[in-house]
PDB file of C-alpha atoms in Angstrom:
ATOM      1  CA  MET A   1     103.603  75.298  75.847  1.00 71.00           C
ATOM      2  CA  ALA A   2     105.477  78.116  77.393  1.00 82.00           C
ATOM      3  CA  PRO A   3     107.789  77.200  80.465  1.00 92.00           C
ATOM      4  CA  SER A   4     106.516  78.160  83.853  1.00 97.00           C
ATOM      5  CA  PRO A   5     107.786  81.159  85.831  1.00 97.00           C
ATOM      6  CA  GLN A   6     109.139  78.834  88.381  1.00 98.00           C
ATOM      7  CA  LEU A   7     111.437  76.953  85.654  1.00 98.00           C
ATOM      8  CA  THR A   8     112.194  80.298  84.013  1.00 98.00           C
ATOM      9  CA  SER A   9     113.341  81.749  87.093  1.00 98.00           C
ATOM     10  CA  ALA A  10     115.542  78.646  88.208  1.00 98.00           C
ATOM     11  CA  VAL A  11     117.348  78.765  84.870  1.00 98.00           C
ATOM     12  CA  VAL A  12     117.820  82.432  85.135  1.00 98.00           C
ATOM     13  CA  ILE A  13     119.345  82.064  88.880  1.00 98.00           C
ATOM     14  CA  ALA A  14     121.304  79.016  87.434  1.00 98.00           C
ATOM     15  CA  THR A  15     122.721  81.093  84.860  1.00 98.00           C
ATOM     16  CA  GLU A  16     123.559  84.003  87.066  1.00 98.00           C
ATOM     17  CA  SER A  17     125.613  81.565  89.128  1.00 97.00           C
ATOM     18  CA  LEU A  18     127.723  80.568  85.956  1.00 98.00           C
ATOM     19  CA  LEU A  19     128.031  83.897  85.086  1.00 97.00           C
ATOM     20  CA  LEU A  20     129.374  84.980  88.344  1.00 97.00           C
ATOM     21  CA  GLY A  21     131.913  82.157  88.394  1.00 96.00           C
ATOM     22  CA  LEU A  22     133.199  83.190  85.234  1.00 97.00           C
ATOM     23  CA  TYR A  23     133.279  86.947  86.068  1.00 96.00           C
ATOM     24  CA  MET A  24     135.387  85.820  89.050  1.00 95.00           C
ATOM     25  CA  SER A  25     137.520  83.721  87.160  1.00 94.00           C
ATOM     26  CA  PHE A  26     138.388  86.303  84.200  1.00 94.00           C
ATOM     27  CA  ARG A  27     138.457  89.476  86.510  1.00 93.00           C
ATOM     28  CA  TYR A  28     140.529  88.059  89.289  1.00 92.00           C
ATOM     29  CA  ARG A  29     141.589  84.524  89.360  1.00 90.00           C
ATOM     30  CA  ILE A  30     143.268  84.280  86.038  1.00 91.00           C
ATOM     31  CA  LYS A  31     145.274  87.657  87.002  1.00 90.00           C
ATOM     32  CA  ILE A  32     146.025  86.333  90.459  1.00 90.00           C
ATOM     33  CA  VAL A  33     147.563  82.942  89.241  1.00 90.00           C
ATOM     34  CA  LEU A  34     149.431  84.936  86.429  1.00 89.00           C
ATOM     35  CA  ALA A  35     150.912  87.520  88.977  1.00 90.00           C
ATOM     36  CA  ASP A  36     154.094  87.212  90.890  1.00 91.00           C
ATOM     37  CA  LYS A  37     153.570  86.645  94.750  1.00 90.00           C
ATOM     38  CA  SER A  38     153.747  90.263  95.826  1.00 90.00           C
ATOM     39  CA  ASN A  39     151.133  91.240  93.023  1.00 91.00           C
ATOM     40  CA  ALA A  40     148.791  88.593  93.500  1.00 90.00           C
ATOM     41  CA  LEU A  41     148.604  89.236  97.567  1.00 93.00           C
ATOM     42  CA  GLU A  42     147.952  92.735  96.565  1.00 93.00           C
ATOM     43  CA  MET A  43     145.081  91.940  94.620  1.00 92.00           C
ATOM     44  CA  LEU A  44     143.671  89.426  97.113  1.00 93.00           C
ATOM     45  CA  ASN A  45     143.878  92.029  99.752  1.00 95.00           C
ATOM     46  CA  SER A  46     142.148  94.800  97.299  1.00 94.00           C
ATOM     47  CA  ALA A  47     138.954  96.229  98.663  1.00 94.00           C
ATOM     48  CA  THR A  48     137.629  95.583  95.188  1.00 94.00           C
ATOM     49  CA  PHE A  49     138.390  91.888  95.365  1.00 94.00           C
ATOM     50  CA  LYS A  50     136.981  91.235  98.730  1.00 95.00           C
ATOM     51  CA  ASN A  51     133.446  92.754  97.651  1.00 96.00           C
ATOM     52  CA  SER A  52     133.316  90.639  94.567  1.00 95.00           C
ATOM     53  CA  HIS A  53     134.466  87.633  96.262  1.00 95.00           C
ATOM     54  CA  ARG A  54     131.905  88.135  99.209  1.00 96.00           C
ATOM     55  CA  MET A  55     129.213  88.804  96.651  1.00 96.00           C
ATOM     56  CA  GLN A  56     129.787  85.657  94.718  1.00 96.00           C
ATOM     57  CA  LEU A  57     129.953  83.585  97.736  1.00 96.00           C
ATOM     58  CA  ASN A  58     126.787  84.927  99.266  1.00 97.00           C
ATOM     59  CA  CYS A  59     124.888  84.271  95.902  1.00 97.00           C
ATOM     60  CA  ALA A  60     126.591  80.664  95.991  1.00 97.00           C
ATOM     61  CA  GLU A  61     124.928  80.262  99.359  1.00 97.00           C
ATOM     62  CA  TRP A  62     121.500  81.642  98.215  1.00 98.00           C
ATOM     63  CA  ASN A  63     121.124  80.792  94.629  1.00 98.00           C
ATOM     64  CA  PRO A  64     120.835  76.644  95.351  1.00 98.00           C
ATOM     65  CA  ILE A  65     117.785  77.551  97.830  1.00 98.00           C
ATOM     66  CA  PHE A  66     115.744  79.442  95.298  1.00 98.00           C
ATOM     67  CA  ILE A  67     116.641  76.894  92.534  1.00 98.00           C
ATOM     68  CA  ALA A  68     115.599  73.894  94.498  1.00 98.00           C
ATOM     69  CA  LEU A  69     112.513  75.369  95.675  1.00 98.00           C
ATOM     70  CA  LEU A  70     111.652  76.737  92.139  1.00 98.00           C
ATOM     71  CA  LEU A  71     112.152  73.469  90.636  1.00 98.00           C
ATOM     72  CA  PHE A  72     110.237  71.678  93.145  1.00 97.00           C
ATOM     73  CA  LEU A  73     107.314  74.175  92.446  1.00 97.00           C
ATOM     74  CA  HIS A  74     107.540  73.686  88.732  1.00 97.00           C
ATOM     75  CA  SER A  75     107.595  69.948  89.127  1.00 95.00           C
ATOM     76  CA  GLN A  76     104.357  70.066  91.041  1.00 95.00           C
ATOM     77  CA  GLY A  77     102.670  72.608  88.564  1.00 94.00           C
ATOM     78  CA  SER A  78     102.364  75.122  91.593  1.00 95.00           C
ATOM     79  CA  GLY A  79     103.609  78.441  92.580  1.00 95.00           C
ATOM     80  CA  THR A  80     102.996  82.001  92.099  1.00 96.00           C
ATOM     81  CA  ALA A  81     104.435  83.941  89.068  1.00 97.00           C
ATOM     82  CA  TRP A  82     105.314  87.030  91.233  1.00 98.00           C
ATOM     83  CA  VAL A  83     107.223  85.174  93.492  1.00 98.00           C
ATOM     84  CA  ALA A  84     109.192  83.285  90.804  1.00 98.00           C
ATOM     85  CA  GLY A  85     109.978  86.749  89.048  1.00 98.00           C
ATOM     86  CA  LEU A  86     110.858  88.373  92.512  1.00 98.00           C
ATOM     87  CA  SER A  87     113.355  85.352  93.355  1.00 98.00           C
ATOM     88  CA  ALA A  88     114.863  85.792  89.926  1.00 98.00           C
ATOM     89  CA  LEU A  89     115.182  90.077  90.361  1.00 97.00           C
ATOM     90  CA  GLY A  90     116.338  89.592  94.032  1.00 97.00           C
ATOM     91  CA  CYS A  91     119.123  87.130  93.214  1.00 98.00           C
ATOM     92  CA  ILE A  92     120.392  89.015  90.108  1.00 98.00           C
ATOM     93  CA  GLY A  93     119.746  92.628  91.675  1.00 97.00           C
ATOM     94  CA  PHE A  94     121.655  91.655  94.810  1.00 97.00           C
ATOM     95  CA  ALA A  95     124.800  90.707  92.626  1.00 97.00           C
ATOM     96  CA  ILE A  96     124.465  93.997  90.612  1.00 97.00           C
ATOM     97  CA  GLU A  97     123.621  96.157  93.756  1.00 96.00           C
ATOM     98  CA  LYS A  98     126.488  94.388  95.905  1.00 96.00           C
ATOM     99  CA  GLU A  99     129.368  94.985  92.989  1.00 95.00           C
ATOM    100  CA  LEU A 100     128.281  98.435  92.171  1.00 95.00           C
ATOM    101  CA  THR A 101     127.578  99.892  95.736  1.00 94.00           C
ATOM    102  CA  LYS A 102     129.130  97.378  98.003  1.00 93.00           C
ATOM    103  CA  MET A 103     125.988  97.319 100.066  1.00 93.00           C
ATOM    104  CA  ALA A 104     122.680  95.524  98.981  1.00 93.00           C
ATOM    105  CA  PRO A 105     119.866  96.195 101.269  1.00 94.00           C
ATOM    106  CA  LEU A 106     117.010  96.797  98.738  1.00 95.00           C
ATOM    107  CA  THR A 107     117.901  93.494  96.606  1.00 95.00           C
ATOM    108  CA  ALA A 108     118.707  91.571  99.829  1.00 96.00           C
ATOM    109  CA  THR A 109     115.228  92.382 101.566  1.00 97.00           C
ATOM    110  CA  ALA A 110     113.690  91.398  98.202  1.00 97.00           C
ATOM    111  CA  ARG A 111     115.515  87.827  98.459  1.00 97.00           C
ATOM    112  CA  TYR A 112     114.219  87.322 101.969  1.00 97.00           C
ATOM    113  CA  ILE A 113     110.724  88.321 100.904  1.00 98.00           C
ATOM    114  CA  ALA A 114     110.804  86.099  97.990  1.00 98.00           C
ATOM    115  CA  LEU A 115     112.274  83.177  99.990  1.00 98.00           C
ATOM    116  CA  ALA A 116     109.421  83.588 102.762  1.00 98.00           C
ATOM    117  CA  PHE A 117     106.778  83.470 100.040  1.00 98.00           C
ATOM    118  CA  LEU A 118     108.666  80.371  98.283  1.00 97.00           C
ATOM    119  CA  ILE A 119     108.755  78.512 101.631  1.00 97.00           C
ATOM    120  CA  ASN A 120     104.891  79.312 101.937  1.00 96.00           C
ATOM    121  CA  ASP A 121     104.268  78.258  98.385  1.00 96.00           C
ATOM    122  CA  VAL A 122     105.910  74.780  99.046  1.00 96.00           C
ATOM    123  CA  TYR A 123     104.069  74.444 102.163  1.00 95.00           C
ATOM    124  CA  GLN A 124     100.823  75.062 100.295  1.00 93.00           C
ATOM    125  CA  VAL A 125     101.723  72.236  97.875  1.00 92.00           C
ATOM    126  CA  ALA A 126     102.565  69.884 100.654  1.00 84.00           C
ATOM    127  CA  ASN A 127      99.196  70.320 102.478  1.00 84.00           C
ATOM    128  CA  LEU A 128      97.387  69.831  99.243  1.00 76.00           C
ATOM    129  CA  LYS A 129      98.655  66.154  99.040  1.00 63.00           C
TER     130      LYS A 129
END
């Protein structure tokens, strides 16, 4: 039996969280720890670091909400596949779009839409019981 779209999306988003943590550690944090104080401060104050840091924190804020709702829907055998897919695409796309362009209006909007429909899916499950 294949995993549900909700479980697959939850795992994809959780994996993204892990990869973003590793990305920040290996791209910045190790260099900052090993650098002398002035170089470390220069890296911390760079626009590139600040953008990447904001992107990772934003994902750390949003991803657990998506994971929790998707796992709940999976546990109930409910939810719509396209919403699960949009959730994963929105979360991953946000990180990529934000890192590459420093703004992410398209994928941020996708996350808002996906979250609204996830909330609706959860509400539908609650009303069925």
